[in-house]
Amino acid sequence: MVDTLGMLLGVMVTAADVGDRAAARVLLEQVADAHHRLALVWADGGYTGSLVEYCLATLALVLAIVKRGDDMRGFVVLPKRWIVERLFAHLMRTRRLARDYERRTTSAEVMVYWSMTLLMTRRLARSRPQQA
């Protein structure tokens, strides 16, 4: 889960037999507890259904689903989805995350946090132009 700048708010790596909606409930609870000002979450069409009502009733979060239009053909950049895709591109720059080397889900989560720490420190260390 990332913010609008693409900075990581939370990550959860699960086994293959855990569904996305079930894992999303746990991750949303963790992120909502850590980030109290969070009010709106964008998600793709795979998170429709009871998760939308659960977020509103239990977590006081609005889960807005970014849907693909019926008239769209081929590859189309959807609003807000590019933020997460950009995160995936940054993560794949870390060689260890390009393949599934980890035996435990916790070590895979730590590798994602490590990769994002590298990205954030690079952004902080980037020189900014002098203002006149």
mmCIF file of C-alpha atoms in Angstrom:
data_model
loop_
_atom_site.group_PDB
_atom_site.id
_atom_site.type_symbol
_atom_site.label_atom_id
_atom_site.label_comp_id
_atom_site.label_asym_id
_atom_site.label_seq_id
_atom_site.Cartn_x
_atom_site.Cartn_y
_atom_site.Cartn_z
ATOM 1 C CA MET A 1 0.000 0.000 0.000
ATOM 2 C CA VAL A 2 1.449 3.354 -1.058
ATOM 3 C CA ASP A 3 0.524 7.002 -0.723
ATOM 4 C CA THR A 4 -0.046 9.328 -3.685
ATOM 5 C CA LEU A 5 3.689 10.016 -3.938
ATOM 6 C CA GLY A 6 4.428 6.305 -4.212
ATOM 7 C CA MET A 7 5.935 6.019 -0.730
ATOM 8 C CA LEU A 8 5.260 2.765 1.062
ATOM 9 C CA LEU A 9 2.660 2.846 3.833
ATOM 10 C CA GLY A 10 2.552 -0.874 4.445
ATOM 11 C CA VAL A 11 3.343 -4.208 2.856
ATOM 12 C CA MET A 12 2.042 -7.703 3.376
ATOM 13 C CA VAL A 13 3.462 -10.758 1.632
ATOM 14 C CA THR A 14 1.261 -13.827 1.911
ATOM 15 C CA ALA A 15 1.314 -17.441 0.826
ATOM 16 C CA ALA A 16 -0.215 -18.211 -2.557
ATOM 17 C CA ASP A 17 -3.336 -19.753 -1.018
ATOM 18 C CA VAL A 18 -4.393 -16.509 0.714
ATOM 19 C CA GLY A 19 -6.857 -14.430 -1.280
ATOM 20 C CA ASP A 20 -6.215 -10.757 -2.024
ATOM 21 C CA ARG A 21 -9.384 -9.561 -0.319
ATOM 22 C CA ALA A 22 -8.637 -11.476 2.887
ATOM 23 C CA ALA A 23 -5.087 -10.140 2.994
ATOM 24 C CA ALA A 24 -6.311 -6.634 2.171
ATOM 25 C CA ARG A 25 -8.472 -6.598 5.304
ATOM 26 C CA VAL A 26 -5.470 -7.292 7.519
ATOM 27 C CA LEU A 27 -3.222 -4.827 5.675
ATOM 28 C CA LEU A 28 -5.855 -2.085 5.727
ATOM 29 C CA GLU A 29 -6.292 -2.545 9.486
ATOM 30 C CA GLN A 30 -2.533 -2.253 10.042
ATOM 31 C CA VAL A 31 -2.177 0.819 7.848
ATOM 32 C CA ALA A 32 -5.280 2.506 9.308
ATOM 33 C CA ASP A 33 -3.874 2.019 12.828
ATOM 34 C CA ALA A 34 -0.496 3.474 11.845
ATOM 35 C CA HIS A 35 -1.808 6.352 9.688
ATOM 36 C CA HIS A 36 -4.754 7.947 11.489
ATOM 37 C CA ARG A 37 -5.323 10.682 8.902
ATOM 38 C CA LEU A 38 -5.938 8.150 6.125
ATOM 39 C CA ALA A 39 -9.465 8.600 4.784
ATOM 40 C CA LEU A 40 -9.515 7.456 1.138
ATOM 41 C CA VAL A 41 -8.016 4.342 -0.423
ATOM 42 C CA TRP A 42 -7.988 3.632 -4.158
ATOM 43 C CA ALA A 43 -8.006 -0.007 -5.287
ATOM 44 C CA ASP A 44 -8.481 -1.908 -8.507
ATOM 45 C CA GLY A 45 -11.498 -3.977 -9.468
ATOM 46 C CA GLY A 46 -10.268 -7.091 -7.659
ATOM 47 C CA TYR A 47 -11.192 -5.563 -4.306
ATOM 48 C CA THR A 48 -14.901 -4.982 -4.902
ATOM 49 C CA GLY A 49 -17.620 -6.592 -2.837
ATOM 50 C CA SER A 50 -17.798 -6.831 0.925
ATOM 51 C CA LEU A 51 -14.366 -5.227 1.396
ATOM 52 C CA VAL A 52 -15.800 -1.824 0.446
ATOM 53 C CA GLU A 53 -18.486 -2.047 3.133
ATOM 54 C CA TYR A 54 -15.991 -3.461 5.661
ATOM 55 C CA CYS A 55 -13.645 -0.509 5.168
ATOM 56 C CA LEU A 56 -16.409 2.022 5.616
ATOM 57 C CA ALA A 57 -18.096 0.372 8.606
ATOM 58 C CA THR A 58 -15.096 -0.923 10.546
ATOM 59 C CA LEU A 59 -12.137 1.254 9.578
ATOM 60 C CA ALA A 60 -13.919 4.500 8.607
ATOM 61 C CA LEU A 61 -12.101 4.424 5.253
ATOM 62 C CA VAL A 62 -13.627 5.079 1.862
ATOM 63 C CA LEU A 63 -12.450 2.366 -0.537
ATOM 64 C CA ALA A 64 -12.843 3.777 -4.046
ATOM 65 C CA ILE A 65 -12.566 1.246 -6.864
ATOM 66 C CA VAL A 66 -10.750 2.460 -9.999
ATOM 67 C CA LYS A 67 -12.540 0.657 -12.806
ATOM 68 C CA ARG A 68 -11.651 0.107 -16.400
ATOM 69 C CA GLY A 69 -14.257 1.457 -18.806
ATOM 70 C CA ASP A 70 -16.292 -0.952 -20.922
ATOM 71 C CA ASP A 71 -15.307 0.870 -24.127
ATOM 72 C CA MET A 72 -11.541 0.618 -23.503
ATOM 73 C CA ARG A 73 -9.576 -1.752 -25.733
ATOM 74 C CA GLY A 74 -5.932 -2.779 -25.333
ATOM 75 C CA PHE A 75 -3.535 -1.155 -22.910
ATOM 76 C CA VAL A 76 -4.875 1.972 -21.240
ATOM 77 C CA VAL A 77 -3.315 3.769 -18.285
ATOM 78 C CA LEU A 78 -5.945 3.889 -15.562
ATOM 79 C CA PRO A 79 -6.141 6.785 -13.119
ATOM 80 C CA LYS A 80 -4.148 6.242 -9.886
ATOM 81 C CA ARG A 81 -3.064 2.713 -10.838
ATOM 82 C CA TRP A 82 0.199 4.003 -12.315
ATOM 83 C CA ILE A 83 1.326 4.990 -8.800
ATOM 84 C CA VAL A 84 1.441 1.350 -7.706
ATOM 85 C CA GLU A 85 2.939 0.232 -11.007
ATOM 86 C CA ARG A 86 5.724 2.779 -10.525
ATOM 87 C CA LEU A 87 6.385 1.267 -7.079
ATOM 88 C CA PHE A 88 6.686 -2.187 -8.646
ATOM 89 C CA ALA A 89 9.210 -0.793 -11.132
ATOM 90 C CA HIS A 90 11.270 0.668 -8.287
ATOM 91 C CA LEU A 91 11.143 -2.636 -6.414
ATOM 92 C CA MET A 92 12.305 -4.589 -9.459
ATOM 93 C CA ARG A 93 15.412 -2.389 -9.596
ATOM 94 C CA THR A 94 16.454 -4.187 -6.423
ATOM 95 C CA ARG A 95 17.931 -7.377 -7.825
ATOM 96 C CA ARG A 96 16.918 -9.610 -4.933
ATOM 97 C CA LEU A 97 13.240 -8.725 -5.410
ATOM 98 C CA ALA A 98 13.287 -9.576 -9.116
ATOM 99 C CA ARG A 99 12.981 -13.272 -8.207
ATOM 100 C CA ASP A 100 11.359 -15.139 -5.336
ATOM 101 C CA TYR A 101 14.423 -16.089 -3.313
ATOM 102 C CA GLU A 102 12.856 -15.807 0.130
ATOM 103 C CA ARG A 103 11.592 -18.849 1.996
ATOM 104 C CA ARG A 104 9.533 -16.888 4.506
ATOM 105 C CA THR A 105 6.977 -14.183 3.902
ATOM 106 C CA THR A 106 8.457 -12.066 6.699
ATOM 107 C CA SER A 107 11.874 -11.953 5.042
ATOM 108 C CA ALA A 108 10.230 -11.000 1.727
ATOM 109 C CA GLU A 109 8.433 -8.119 3.497
ATOM 110 C CA VAL A 110 11.718 -6.941 5.013
ATOM 111 C CA MET A 111 13.330 -6.931 1.562
ATOM 112 C CA VAL A 112 10.534 -4.681 0.273
ATOM 113 C CA TYR A 113 11.047 -2.287 3.202
ATOM 114 C CA TRP A 114 14.794 -2.329 2.561
ATOM 115 C CA SER A 115 14.306 -1.522 -1.113
ATOM 116 C CA MET A 116 11.942 1.350 -0.291
ATOM 117 C CA THR A 117 14.418 2.680 2.287
ATOM 118 C CA LEU A 118 17.030 2.864 -0.468
ATOM 119 C CA LEU A 119 14.610 4.711 -2.737
ATOM 120 C CA MET A 120 13.579 7.198 -0.045
ATOM 121 C CA THR A 121 17.170 7.967 0.963
ATOM 122 C CA ARG A 122 18.087 8.566 -2.691
ATOM 123 C CA ARG A 123 15.194 11.005 -3.010
ATOM 124 C CA LEU A 124 16.195 12.813 0.186
ATOM 125 C CA ALA A 125 19.846 13.037 -0.848
ATOM 126 C CA ARG A 126 19.053 14.338 -4.334
ATOM 127 C CA SER A 127 20.363 17.855 -4.753
ATOM 128 C CA ARG A 128 17.776 20.520 -5.305
ATOM 129 C CA PRO A 129 18.343 23.554 -7.541
ATOM 130 C CA GLN A 130 19.139 26.788 -5.758
ATOM 131 C CA GLN A 131 16.303 29.287 -5.683
ATOM 132 C CA ALA A 132 17.068 32.885 -6.611
#
